[in-house]
Amino acid sequence: MQFHLTPEQVSIQDAVRGTLADNWPMERLHQFADNDQDFDPQSWNALMELGLAGVLVPDSGMGLVEAALICEVAGEAAASGPLIAQLLTVGAVAASDNEDAKAFLEGLTAGTTVATLAIDSEFVQAASSAALFLARDEAGGLRLIEAGEGVTIEPVASTDRSRPVAKVSFGAVKSHVLFPAGHPMVDRIRDAALVLIAADALGGAQHCTDVSVGYAKERVQFDQPIGRFQGLKHQLAHMALDVEPARAFVWYAAYAWDAGLEDAPRAAAMAKAHLSEVYTRSTRAAIAAHGGIGYTWEYGLNYWFRRSVANRAWLGSPAEQRQRAAELAGW
Amino acid sequence: MDLSYGEDAERFRGEVRSFLKEAWQPGGARGAELAELIRAFRRRATDQGYLYRAIPRQYGGSQQPVDVVRAQVIREEFSKARAPMEVGGNGMSMLVPTLLERGTDEQKDLFLRKTIEGDYVWGQGYSEPGSGSDLASVRTRAELSPDGSKWIINGQKIWTSQGGYATHMFMLVRTEPDAPKHDGITYLLLDLNQPGVTRRPIRQMTGEGGRNTFYEFFFDNAETPVSLQVGERGKGWYVSRTTLKHERATIGSADGLGRQFSKLVELAQEMGRSKDPIVRDRLAQIEGAVMAHRYTSFRLFSCNAAGEDPGPVQLMMKLLLTETGHEIALLAQELIGEAGLTEPAGAGSGQTNMARGPNKWLDQIMGSLGNSIAGGASNIQRNIIGERGLGLPRDLALSAEK
Ligand SMILES: Cc1cc2nc3c(=O)[nH]c(=O)nc-3n(C[C@H](O)[C@H](O)[C@H](O)COP(=O)(O)OP(=O)(O)OC[C@H]3O[C@@H](n4cnc5c(N)ncnc54)[C@H](O)[C@@H]3O)c2cc1C
């Protein structure tokens, strides 16, 4: 049995973390949040240059575990860009036998062709910058829609400022069927998306915990670092208790998907539900642990808060996921 | 036990009702016209003895004998008729009671009327970058001018609500740097429109900036006459305690929570979720807290009317309110679903009265976080309940504190 990270997996996370530290510091996030762009080419390109967009290609030697590790770090940094969609689209196109779609594979894997997710929701990240939309067809299969004709994009005020959404609808579009309705990959891609959203939430919740613990060691009130007060210390311990054990849960959900285990769909739903709750709790607890400064825009916790709102609603709320999980368990 | 207010109160209710029917007819008035109407209405309602009851007539109040039952009837009827009550803000809720108790005649003369008529807007100058929960550690300095006529103020205040509108500030400043920390503070009133004062908005996590957010203030030899010191020099901490008690009482208003809960039920209905057993269960759970809060406020009200001490429960009202606010936020987030992916129209502009969809709940979902910090963070409330309410010993690290 091997149920902890290998050195290779650790180095993937280190590489992504380092790249985002260099290319996505808080100043950039602040700038991005207030401009009208829905995509940041610089940090995206830097991330894509790591050559990791192909982790879900069937013969890459990697899989959803590695994808989850990457998305976790993106969540930590509140990275911009439709990373989850990109990884899924590369995986879906590579696994499909639609030759027209496969023509995009090289650009997708390099990250020069940007793909975004338009499944089960009209709200789509990076909609005006993506070249491809991973979407359903009328029958419920998976198709790849090309940007341009037939794609209507209506700007909205996005709650999540790190990955802004727009409202997208599809008319007479140019599209390529990847998997027809009923093909197992249709559900598997959705399940993988749930796991990656959970991974992003894990990273975000970890970030909120780290920032709060760090602040509690620095901030002095009553001549003491506030972390000395048992009330706050216990609250921070609870934050850690929420996040740290959830890490192996996300790994399991990703591993179950890779290994094609029978309970993979249920693990995905449970992970999405659980981590959405953890993320919501963590962002709220982090703001409380900071006091006034936590309630400001400038300090930046609000970006993670906003991202937690988006992750929670995306592809079904925790209550909906738990409902599915109960059904899948046959309760 | 008897929840009716008694015959006398009901007769009084009839009077208030007929007054309102005749006196409050805003029609379609808007903007400046509406503002003038409200002003005139408040004046009439005050003449009638319905508003500003604790304030002497000479300062623009109606100078009524203390009668919490009548005050409650007035609140209920005004709220039913959607008629304007007293002006809001920290000036009315915190400064006015302080001046009534501790102010000099000159201070009352200068400030009461202008405050209740809304001409003066007050910022609460307590928190500083280094002093929040540990308020008694304020470092903003005030020194007497050589001739002893003025306080010269240097330092910084932060998180000042209404800071963009404030004309004045009531503030805690350090005047005796060598005294024990609670005994070196003086309570001052300050005109903010002077060269020594610089203000700057701080954008809130809601995105709100401009005038609708909290502010920071920098004091660079700002001046205020010694006559605008409230209470004795070095006793400002104790002067401020009167006001903080008051703030808790206003934040703890039961009507607001009840209204918010009704809106939550409406949201569940609007989103087609009110028949969902999970949602019904959570709604009913929240309503349990709302009812506990409401009836406790009745209890406090009753004790208050009878002049009895209700005990520790009064220390719990703020935390109960804000904790329930978090529960409401979490359920609202579930109910609005994908609507939460977009911000409500007017977010960040303070225009909260425009027609908006379910995502308007984002204001509450985020705002509930601010409510838990403003006016004493939740852990400080917990300490107060534990120490003052339950008589538990003070934390060792805090044992030197008052
Ligand atoms: C929306 C809003 C409006 C405000 N308006 C005003 C205003 O008009 N005027 C004004 O003066 N101030 C205002 N404030 C400031 C508010 O009073 C302070 O933010 C609050 O008192 C907390 O102080 P702080 O921010 O310095 O946090 P800190 O005191 O640094 O607290 C940080 C964390 O440490 C915890 N902590 C601190 N001490 C202890 C302890 N002994 N035991 C356990 N935990 C502890 C706190 O609970 C919190 O979680 C406002 C704040 C907000 C959010």
Short mmCIF file of C-alpha atoms and ligand atoms in Angstrom, two decimals, chain A residues 215 219 221-222 226 229 231-232 235 288-293 295, chain B residues 90 124-129 131-134 158-161 204 214 370-371 373-380 383 398, ligand 1:
data_model
loop_
_atom_site.label_atom_id
_atom_site.label_comp_id
_atom_site.label_asym_id
_atom_site.label_seq_id
_atom_site.Cartn_x
_atom_site.Cartn_y
_atom_site.Cartn_z
CA TYR A 215 -1.73 36.21 11.87
CA ARG A 219 -1.06 40.16 16.02
CA GLN A 221 -3.67 42.54 21.74
CA PHE A 222 -3.56 42.79 25.52
CA ILE A 226 -3.69 36.66 20.11
CA PHE A 229 -5.79 33.11 23.95
CA GLY A 231 -10.54 30.75 22.71
CA LEU A 232 -8.82 31.66 19.47
CA GLN A 235 -10.85 27.96 16.91
CA ALA A 288 -13.52 36.12 12.18
CA ALA A 289 -10.02 35.25 13.37
CA HIS A 290 -8.65 38.42 11.82
CA GLY A 291 -11.13 40.96 13.12
CA GLY A 292 -11.52 44.22 11.21
CA ILE A 293 -8.62 43.66 8.82
CA TYR A 295 -13.31 42.31 6.54
CA ASN B 90 -23.66 56.15 16.25
CA GLN B 124 -17.08 56.44 16.63
CA GLY B 125 -13.35 56.99 17.06
CA TYR B 126 -12.41 54.04 19.22
CA SER B 127 -10.49 51.41 17.22
CA GLU B 128 -6.94 51.97 16.06
CA PRO B 129 -4.65 49.75 14.02
CA SER B 131 -6.19 48.60 19.42
CA GLY B 132 -9.32 46.64 18.64
CA SER B 133 -10.37 44.06 21.19
CA ASP B 134 -7.82 45.66 23.48
CA ILE B 158 -9.58 53.07 11.92
CA TRP B 159 -12.72 51.15 10.84
CA THR B 160 -14.88 54.20 11.44
CA SER B 161 -18.38 53.42 10.18
CA GLN B 204 -14.76 46.35 2.50
CA PHE B 214 -15.60 52.30 6.91
CA GLY B 370 -18.79 42.13 9.72
CA ASN B 371 -21.54 42.14 12.36
CA ILE B 373 -16.59 41.81 14.51
CA ALA B 374 -18.07 45.30 14.84
CA GLY B 375 -19.06 46.41 18.32
CA GLY B 376 -16.89 43.79 20.03
CA ALA B 377 -15.71 40.59 18.31
CA SER B 378 -17.44 37.32 19.18
CA ASN B 379 -14.59 36.02 21.32
CA ILE B 380 -14.77 39.17 23.39
CA ASN B 383 -15.20 36.34 27.43
CA LEU B 398 -5.66 39.08 30.87
C1 LIG C 1 -18.06 46.49 9.77
C2 LIG C 1 -17.28 47.07 10.91
C3 LIG C 1 -17.58 48.33 11.40
C4 LIG C 1 -16.84 48.89 12.46
N1 LIG C 1 -17.13 50.17 12.89
C5 LIG C 1 -16.36 50.74 13.85
C6 LIG C 1 -16.56 52.10 14.25
O1 LIG C 1 -17.46 52.78 13.74
N2 LIG C 1 -15.75 52.64 15.17
C7 LIG C 1 -14.76 51.91 15.78
O2 LIG C 1 -14.06 52.45 16.64
N3 LIG C 1 -14.53 50.62 15.42
C8 LIG C 1 -15.31 50.03 14.47
N4 LIG C 1 -15.06 48.72 14.08
C9 LIG C 1 -13.91 48.02 14.66
C10 LIG C 1 -14.26 46.90 15.61
O3 LIG C 1 -14.72 47.42 16.82
C11 LIG C 1 -12.97 46.06 15.79
O4 LIG C 1 -12.66 45.50 14.55
C12 LIG C 1 -13.16 44.96 16.80
O5 LIG C 1 -13.25 45.48 18.09
C13 LIG C 1 -12.01 43.94 16.76
O6 LIG C 1 -10.77 44.54 16.82
P1 LIG C 1 -9.62 44.22 15.76
O7 LIG C 1 -10.20 44.37 14.41
O8 LIG C 1 -8.44 45.00 16.11
O9 LIG C 1 -9.33 42.67 15.95
P2 LIG C 1 -8.40 42.03 17.10
O10 LIG C 1 -8.77 42.62 18.39
O11 LIG C 1 -6.99 42.07 16.65
O12 LIG C 1 -8.92 40.52 17.08
C14 LIG C 1 -8.44 39.55 16.15
C15 LIG C 1 -8.94 38.21 16.59
O13 LIG C 1 -8.44 37.91 17.89
C16 LIG C 1 -9.50 37.57 18.75
N5 LIG C 1 -9.18 38.00 20.11
C17 LIG C 1 -8.72 39.19 20.53
N6 LIG C 1 -8.57 39.21 21.85
C18 LIG C 1 -8.96 38.00 22.29
C19 LIG C 1 -9.06 37.39 23.59
N7 LIG C 1 -8.71 38.05 24.68
N8 LIG C 1 -9.51 36.12 23.67
C20 LIG C 1 -9.86 35.42 22.54
N9 LIG C 1 -9.79 35.94 21.31
C21 LIG C 1 -9.35 37.22 21.19
C22 LIG C 1 -10.70 38.30 18.18
O14 LIG C 1 -11.91 37.67 18.57
C23 LIG C 1 -10.46 38.14 16.70
O15 LIG C 1 -10.88 36.89 16.27
C24 LIG C 1 -15.78 48.14 13.04
C25 LIG C 1 -15.49 46.87 12.54
C26 LIG C 1 -16.22 46.32 11.49
C27 LIG C 1 -15.87 44.96 10.98
#
